[in-house]
mmCIF file with all atom_site columns, C-alpha atoms in Angstrom:
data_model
loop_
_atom_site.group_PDB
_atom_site.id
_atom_site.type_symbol
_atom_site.label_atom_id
_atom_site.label_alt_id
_atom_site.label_comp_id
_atom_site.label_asym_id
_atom_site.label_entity_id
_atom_site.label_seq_id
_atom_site.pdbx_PDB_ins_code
_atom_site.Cartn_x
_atom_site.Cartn_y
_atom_site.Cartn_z
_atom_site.occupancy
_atom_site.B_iso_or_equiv
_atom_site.pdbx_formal_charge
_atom_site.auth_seq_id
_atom_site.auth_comp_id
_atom_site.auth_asym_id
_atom_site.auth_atom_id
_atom_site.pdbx_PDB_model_num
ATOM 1   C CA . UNK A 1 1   ? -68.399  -74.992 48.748 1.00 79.00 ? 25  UNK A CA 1
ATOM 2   C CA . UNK A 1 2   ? -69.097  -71.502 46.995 1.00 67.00 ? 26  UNK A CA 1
ATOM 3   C CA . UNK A 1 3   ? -70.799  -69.301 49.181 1.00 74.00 ? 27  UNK A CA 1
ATOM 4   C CA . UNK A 1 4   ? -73.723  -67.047 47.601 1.00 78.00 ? 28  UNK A CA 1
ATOM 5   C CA . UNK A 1 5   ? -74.664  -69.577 44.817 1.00 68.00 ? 29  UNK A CA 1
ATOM 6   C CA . UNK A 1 6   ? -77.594  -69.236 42.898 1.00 73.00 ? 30  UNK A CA 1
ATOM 7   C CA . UNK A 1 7   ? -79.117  -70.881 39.878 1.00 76.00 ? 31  UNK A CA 1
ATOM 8   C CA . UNK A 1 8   ? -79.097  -67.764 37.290 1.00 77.00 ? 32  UNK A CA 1
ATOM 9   C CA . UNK A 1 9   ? -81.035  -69.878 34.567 1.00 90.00 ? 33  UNK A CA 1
ATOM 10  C CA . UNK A 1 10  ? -81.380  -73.189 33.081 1.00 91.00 ? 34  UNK A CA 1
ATOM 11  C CA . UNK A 1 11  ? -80.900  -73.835 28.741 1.00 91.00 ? 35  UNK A CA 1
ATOM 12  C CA . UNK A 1 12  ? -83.160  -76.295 27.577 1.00 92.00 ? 36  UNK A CA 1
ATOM 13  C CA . UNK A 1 13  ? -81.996  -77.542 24.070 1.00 90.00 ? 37  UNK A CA 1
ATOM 14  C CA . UNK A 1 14  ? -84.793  -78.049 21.647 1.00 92.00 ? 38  UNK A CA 1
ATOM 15  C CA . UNK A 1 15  ? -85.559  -78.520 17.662 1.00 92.00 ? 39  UNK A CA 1
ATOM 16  C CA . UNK A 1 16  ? -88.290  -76.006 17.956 1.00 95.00 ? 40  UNK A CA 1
ATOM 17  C CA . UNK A 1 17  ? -87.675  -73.137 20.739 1.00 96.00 ? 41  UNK A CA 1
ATOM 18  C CA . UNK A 1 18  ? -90.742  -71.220 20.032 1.00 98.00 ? 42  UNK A CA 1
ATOM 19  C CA . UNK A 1 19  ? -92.725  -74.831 20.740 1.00 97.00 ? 43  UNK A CA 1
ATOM 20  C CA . UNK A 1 20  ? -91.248  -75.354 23.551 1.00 97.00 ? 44  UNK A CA 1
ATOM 21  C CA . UNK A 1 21  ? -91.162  -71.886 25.125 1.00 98.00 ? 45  UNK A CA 1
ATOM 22  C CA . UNK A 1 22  ? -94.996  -71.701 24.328 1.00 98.00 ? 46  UNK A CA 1
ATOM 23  C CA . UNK A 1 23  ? -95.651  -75.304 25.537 1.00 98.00 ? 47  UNK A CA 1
ATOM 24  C CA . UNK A 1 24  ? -94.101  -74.629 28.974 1.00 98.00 ? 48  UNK A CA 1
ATOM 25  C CA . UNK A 1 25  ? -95.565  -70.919 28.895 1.00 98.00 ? 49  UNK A CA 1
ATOM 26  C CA . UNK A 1 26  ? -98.961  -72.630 28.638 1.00 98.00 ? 50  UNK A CA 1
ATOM 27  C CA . UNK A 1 27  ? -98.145  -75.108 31.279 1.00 98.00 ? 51  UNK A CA 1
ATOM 28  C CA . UNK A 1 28  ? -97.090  -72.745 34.146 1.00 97.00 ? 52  UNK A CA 1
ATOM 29  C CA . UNK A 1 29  ? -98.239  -69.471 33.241 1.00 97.00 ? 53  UNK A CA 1
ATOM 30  C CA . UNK A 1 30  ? -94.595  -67.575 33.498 1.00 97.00 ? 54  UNK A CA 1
ATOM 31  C CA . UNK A 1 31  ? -93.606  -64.821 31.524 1.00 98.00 ? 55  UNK A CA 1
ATOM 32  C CA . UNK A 1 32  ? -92.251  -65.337 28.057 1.00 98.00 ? 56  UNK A CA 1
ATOM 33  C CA . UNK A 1 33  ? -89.453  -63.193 26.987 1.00 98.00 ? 57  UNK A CA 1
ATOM 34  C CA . UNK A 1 34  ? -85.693  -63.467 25.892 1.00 97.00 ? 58  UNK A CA 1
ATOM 35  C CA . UNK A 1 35  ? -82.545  -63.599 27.110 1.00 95.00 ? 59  UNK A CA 1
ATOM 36  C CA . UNK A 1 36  ? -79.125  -63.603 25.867 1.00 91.00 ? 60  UNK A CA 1
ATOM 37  C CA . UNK A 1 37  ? -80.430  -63.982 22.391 1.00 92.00 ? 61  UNK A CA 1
ATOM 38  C CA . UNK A 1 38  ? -83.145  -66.880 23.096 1.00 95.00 ? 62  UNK A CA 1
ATOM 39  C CA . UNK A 1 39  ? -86.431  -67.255 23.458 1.00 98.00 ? 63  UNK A CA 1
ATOM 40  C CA . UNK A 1 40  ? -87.157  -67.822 27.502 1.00 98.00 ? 64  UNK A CA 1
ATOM 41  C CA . UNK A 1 41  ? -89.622  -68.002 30.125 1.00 98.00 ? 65  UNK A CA 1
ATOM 42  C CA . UNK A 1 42  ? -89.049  -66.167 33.688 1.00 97.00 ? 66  UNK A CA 1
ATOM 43  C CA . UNK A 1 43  ? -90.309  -68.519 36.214 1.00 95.00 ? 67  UNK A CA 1
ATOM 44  C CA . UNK A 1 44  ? -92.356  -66.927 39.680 1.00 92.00 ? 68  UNK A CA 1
ATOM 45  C CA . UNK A 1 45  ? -89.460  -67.380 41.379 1.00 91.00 ? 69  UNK A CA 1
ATOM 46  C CA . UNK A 1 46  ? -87.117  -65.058 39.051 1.00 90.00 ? 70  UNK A CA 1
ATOM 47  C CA . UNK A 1 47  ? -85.162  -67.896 37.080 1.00 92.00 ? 71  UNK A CA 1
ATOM 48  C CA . UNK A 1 48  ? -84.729  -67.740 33.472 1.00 96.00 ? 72  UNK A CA 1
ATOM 49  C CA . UNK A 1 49  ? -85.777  -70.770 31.150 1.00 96.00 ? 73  UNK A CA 1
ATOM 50  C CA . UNK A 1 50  ? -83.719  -70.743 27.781 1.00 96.00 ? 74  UNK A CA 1
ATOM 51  C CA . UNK A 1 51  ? -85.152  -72.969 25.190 1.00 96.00 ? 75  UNK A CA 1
ATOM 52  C CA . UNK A 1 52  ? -81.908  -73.006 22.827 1.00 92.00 ? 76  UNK A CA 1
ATOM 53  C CA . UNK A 1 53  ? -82.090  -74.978 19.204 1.00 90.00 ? 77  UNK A CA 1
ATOM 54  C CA . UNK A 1 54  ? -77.986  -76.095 19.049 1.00 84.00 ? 78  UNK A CA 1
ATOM 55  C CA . UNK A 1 55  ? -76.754  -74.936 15.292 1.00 82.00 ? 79  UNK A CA 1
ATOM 56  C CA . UNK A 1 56  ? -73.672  -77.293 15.738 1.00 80.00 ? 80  UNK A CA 1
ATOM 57  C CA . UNK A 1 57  ? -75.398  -80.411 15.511 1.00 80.00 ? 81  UNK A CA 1
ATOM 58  C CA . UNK A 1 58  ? -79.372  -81.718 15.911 1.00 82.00 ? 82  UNK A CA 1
ATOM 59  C CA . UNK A 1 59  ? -80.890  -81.957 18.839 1.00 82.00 ? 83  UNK A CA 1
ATOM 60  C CA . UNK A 1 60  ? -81.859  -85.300 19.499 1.00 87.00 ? 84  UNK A CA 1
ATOM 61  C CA . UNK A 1 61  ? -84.838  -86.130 21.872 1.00 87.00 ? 85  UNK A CA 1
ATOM 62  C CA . UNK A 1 62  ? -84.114  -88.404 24.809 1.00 91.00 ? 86  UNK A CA 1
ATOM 63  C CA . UNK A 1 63  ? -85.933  -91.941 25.131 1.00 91.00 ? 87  UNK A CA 1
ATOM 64  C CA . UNK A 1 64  ? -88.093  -92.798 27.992 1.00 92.00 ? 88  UNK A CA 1
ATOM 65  C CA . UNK A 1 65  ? -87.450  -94.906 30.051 1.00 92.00 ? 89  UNK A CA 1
ATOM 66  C CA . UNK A 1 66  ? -83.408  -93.780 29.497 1.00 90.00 ? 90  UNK A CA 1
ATOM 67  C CA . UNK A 1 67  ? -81.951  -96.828 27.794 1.00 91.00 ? 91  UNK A CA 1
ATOM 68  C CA . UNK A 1 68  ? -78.205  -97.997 27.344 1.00 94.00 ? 92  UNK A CA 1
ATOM 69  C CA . UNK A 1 69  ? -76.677  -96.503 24.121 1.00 93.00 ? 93  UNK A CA 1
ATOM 70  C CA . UNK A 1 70  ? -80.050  -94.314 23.271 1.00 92.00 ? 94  UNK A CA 1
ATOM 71  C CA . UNK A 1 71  ? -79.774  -90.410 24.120 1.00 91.00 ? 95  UNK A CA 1
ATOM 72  C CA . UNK A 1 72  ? -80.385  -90.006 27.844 1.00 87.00 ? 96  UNK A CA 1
ATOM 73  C CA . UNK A 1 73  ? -82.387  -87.363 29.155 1.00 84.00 ? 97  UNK A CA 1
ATOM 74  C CA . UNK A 1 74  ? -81.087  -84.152 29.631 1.00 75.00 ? 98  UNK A CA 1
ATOM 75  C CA . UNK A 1 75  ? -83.040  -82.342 32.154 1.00 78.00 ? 99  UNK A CA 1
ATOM 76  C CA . UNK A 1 76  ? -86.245  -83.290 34.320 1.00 86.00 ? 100 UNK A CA 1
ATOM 77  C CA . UNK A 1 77  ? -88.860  -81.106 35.767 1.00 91.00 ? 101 UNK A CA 1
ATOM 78  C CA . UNK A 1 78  ? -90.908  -82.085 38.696 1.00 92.00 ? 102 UNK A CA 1
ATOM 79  C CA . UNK A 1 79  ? -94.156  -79.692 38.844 1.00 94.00 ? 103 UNK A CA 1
ATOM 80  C CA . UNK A 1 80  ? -96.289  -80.050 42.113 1.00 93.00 ? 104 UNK A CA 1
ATOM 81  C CA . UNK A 1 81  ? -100.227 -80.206 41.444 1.00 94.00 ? 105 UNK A CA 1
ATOM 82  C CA . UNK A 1 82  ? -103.059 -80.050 43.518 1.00 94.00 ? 106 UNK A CA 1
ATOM 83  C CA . UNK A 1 83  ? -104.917 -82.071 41.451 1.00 94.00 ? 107 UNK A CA 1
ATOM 84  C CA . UNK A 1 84  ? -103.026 -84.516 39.157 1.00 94.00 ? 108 UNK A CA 1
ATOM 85  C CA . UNK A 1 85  ? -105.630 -86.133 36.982 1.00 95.00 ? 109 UNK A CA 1
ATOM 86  C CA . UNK A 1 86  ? -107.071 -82.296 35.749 1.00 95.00 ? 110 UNK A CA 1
ATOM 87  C CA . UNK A 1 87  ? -103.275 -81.442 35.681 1.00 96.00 ? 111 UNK A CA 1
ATOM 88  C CA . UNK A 1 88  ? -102.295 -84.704 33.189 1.00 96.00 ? 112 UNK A CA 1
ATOM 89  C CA . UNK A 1 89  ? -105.570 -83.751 30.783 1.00 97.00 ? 113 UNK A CA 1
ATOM 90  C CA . UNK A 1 90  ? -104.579 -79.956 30.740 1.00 97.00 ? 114 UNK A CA 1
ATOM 91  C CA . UNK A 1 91  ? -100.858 -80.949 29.861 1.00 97.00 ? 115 UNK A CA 1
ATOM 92  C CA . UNK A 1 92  ? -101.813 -83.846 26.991 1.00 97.00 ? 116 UNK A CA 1
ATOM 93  C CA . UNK A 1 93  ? -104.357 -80.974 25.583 1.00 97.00 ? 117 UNK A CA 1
ATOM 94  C CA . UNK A 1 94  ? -101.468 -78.408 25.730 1.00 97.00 ? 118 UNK A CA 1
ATOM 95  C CA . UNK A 1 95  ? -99.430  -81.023 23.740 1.00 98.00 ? 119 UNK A CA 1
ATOM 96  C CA . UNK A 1 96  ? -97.697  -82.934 25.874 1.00 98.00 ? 120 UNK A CA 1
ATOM 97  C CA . UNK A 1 97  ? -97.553  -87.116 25.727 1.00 97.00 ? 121 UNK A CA 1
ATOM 98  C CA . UNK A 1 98  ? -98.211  -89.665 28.439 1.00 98.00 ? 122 UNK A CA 1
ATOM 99  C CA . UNK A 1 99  ? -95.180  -91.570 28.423 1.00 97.00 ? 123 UNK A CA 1
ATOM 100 C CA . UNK A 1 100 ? -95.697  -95.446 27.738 1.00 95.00 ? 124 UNK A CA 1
ATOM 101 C CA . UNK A 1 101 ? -93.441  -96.246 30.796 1.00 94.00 ? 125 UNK A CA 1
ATOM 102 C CA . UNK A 1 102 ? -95.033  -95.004 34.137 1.00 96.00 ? 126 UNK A CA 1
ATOM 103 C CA . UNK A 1 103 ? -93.198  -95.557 37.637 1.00 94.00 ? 127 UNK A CA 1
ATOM 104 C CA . UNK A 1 104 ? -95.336  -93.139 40.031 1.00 91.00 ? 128 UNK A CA 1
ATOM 105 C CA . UNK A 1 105 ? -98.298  -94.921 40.895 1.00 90.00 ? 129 UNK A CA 1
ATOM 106 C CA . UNK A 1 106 ? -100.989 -92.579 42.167 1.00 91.00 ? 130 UNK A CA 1
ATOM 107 C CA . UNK A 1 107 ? -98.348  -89.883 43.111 1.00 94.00 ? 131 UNK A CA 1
ATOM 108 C CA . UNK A 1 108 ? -96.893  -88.760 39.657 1.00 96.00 ? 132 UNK A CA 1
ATOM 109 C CA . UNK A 1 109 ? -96.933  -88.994 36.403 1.00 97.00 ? 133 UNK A CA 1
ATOM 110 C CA . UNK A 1 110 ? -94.428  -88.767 33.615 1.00 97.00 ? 134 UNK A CA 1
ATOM 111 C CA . UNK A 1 111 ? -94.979  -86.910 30.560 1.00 96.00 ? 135 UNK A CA 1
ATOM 112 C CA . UNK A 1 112 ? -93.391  -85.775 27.432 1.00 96.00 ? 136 UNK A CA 1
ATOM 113 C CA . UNK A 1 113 ? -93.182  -82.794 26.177 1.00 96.00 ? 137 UNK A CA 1
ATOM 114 C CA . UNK A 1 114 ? -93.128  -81.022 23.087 1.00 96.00 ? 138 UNK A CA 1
ATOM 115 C CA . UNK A 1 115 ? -89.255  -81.668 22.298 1.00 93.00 ? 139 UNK A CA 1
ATOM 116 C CA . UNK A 1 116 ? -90.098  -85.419 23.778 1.00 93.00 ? 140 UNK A CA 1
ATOM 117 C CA . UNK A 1 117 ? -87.959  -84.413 27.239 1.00 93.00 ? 141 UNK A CA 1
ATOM 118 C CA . UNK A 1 118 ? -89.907  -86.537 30.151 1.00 94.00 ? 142 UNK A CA 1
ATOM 119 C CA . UNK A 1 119 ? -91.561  -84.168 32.814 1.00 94.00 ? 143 UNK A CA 1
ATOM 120 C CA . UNK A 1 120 ? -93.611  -85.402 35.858 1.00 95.00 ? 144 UNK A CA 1
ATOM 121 C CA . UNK A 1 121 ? -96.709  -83.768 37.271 1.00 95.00 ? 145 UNK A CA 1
ATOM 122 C CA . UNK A 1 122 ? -96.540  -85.069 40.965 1.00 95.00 ? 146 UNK A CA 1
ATOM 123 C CA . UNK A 1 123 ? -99.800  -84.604 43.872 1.00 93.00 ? 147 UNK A CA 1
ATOM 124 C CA . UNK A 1 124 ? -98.637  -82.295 46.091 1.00 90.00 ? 148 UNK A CA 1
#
């Protein structure tokens, strides 16, 4: 174990950065700004969203529901909502999509965002 450890930030790779930085800006209501030359959000808590658009090769969005020999997904967020039906409309008419494939029941549900990387609003 490393004592001390702390997440510093999390890179999400993305076609669009400025899309998805404004998407998730939208969505949460943290701070846009930029850090180590990308566009980022600073979450309440002090971490550092990078939205990063690879130049070595395309970003390809993940499938959902992950399936063998498609791209997988490469990072999941799990937002806690008081009330999850106002929460879904807000996020579809910030431009997010309801994913075809549900698995929550009344408790979450999965959504994709801008980029197409699933998300799930969950009742807290």
């Amino acid at each position: 174990m490393i004592t001390n450890l702390t997440i510093g930030d999390l890179t999400i790779d993305c076609v669009n950065a400025e899309r998805a930085r404004n998407f998730y800006a939208d969505l949460t209501g943290w701070a846009k700004t930029t850090a180590f030359g990308a566009l980022a959000l600073k979450a309440e808590n002090g971490m550092t969203i990078l939205f990063w658009e690879p130049d070595f090769i395309p970003h390809v969005p993940p499938v959902w529901p992950e399936t063998p020999g498609k791209q997988q997904k490469q990072m999941h967020f799990n937002f806690q909502v008081d009330d999850l039906q106002s929460a879904v409309v807000e996020a579809i008419r910030l431009g997010a999509t309801k994913a075809a494939a549900q698995y929550g029941g009344d408790h979450f549900v999965t959504l994709l965002d801008t980029e197409g990387h699933p998300f799930c609003l969950c009742s807290r």
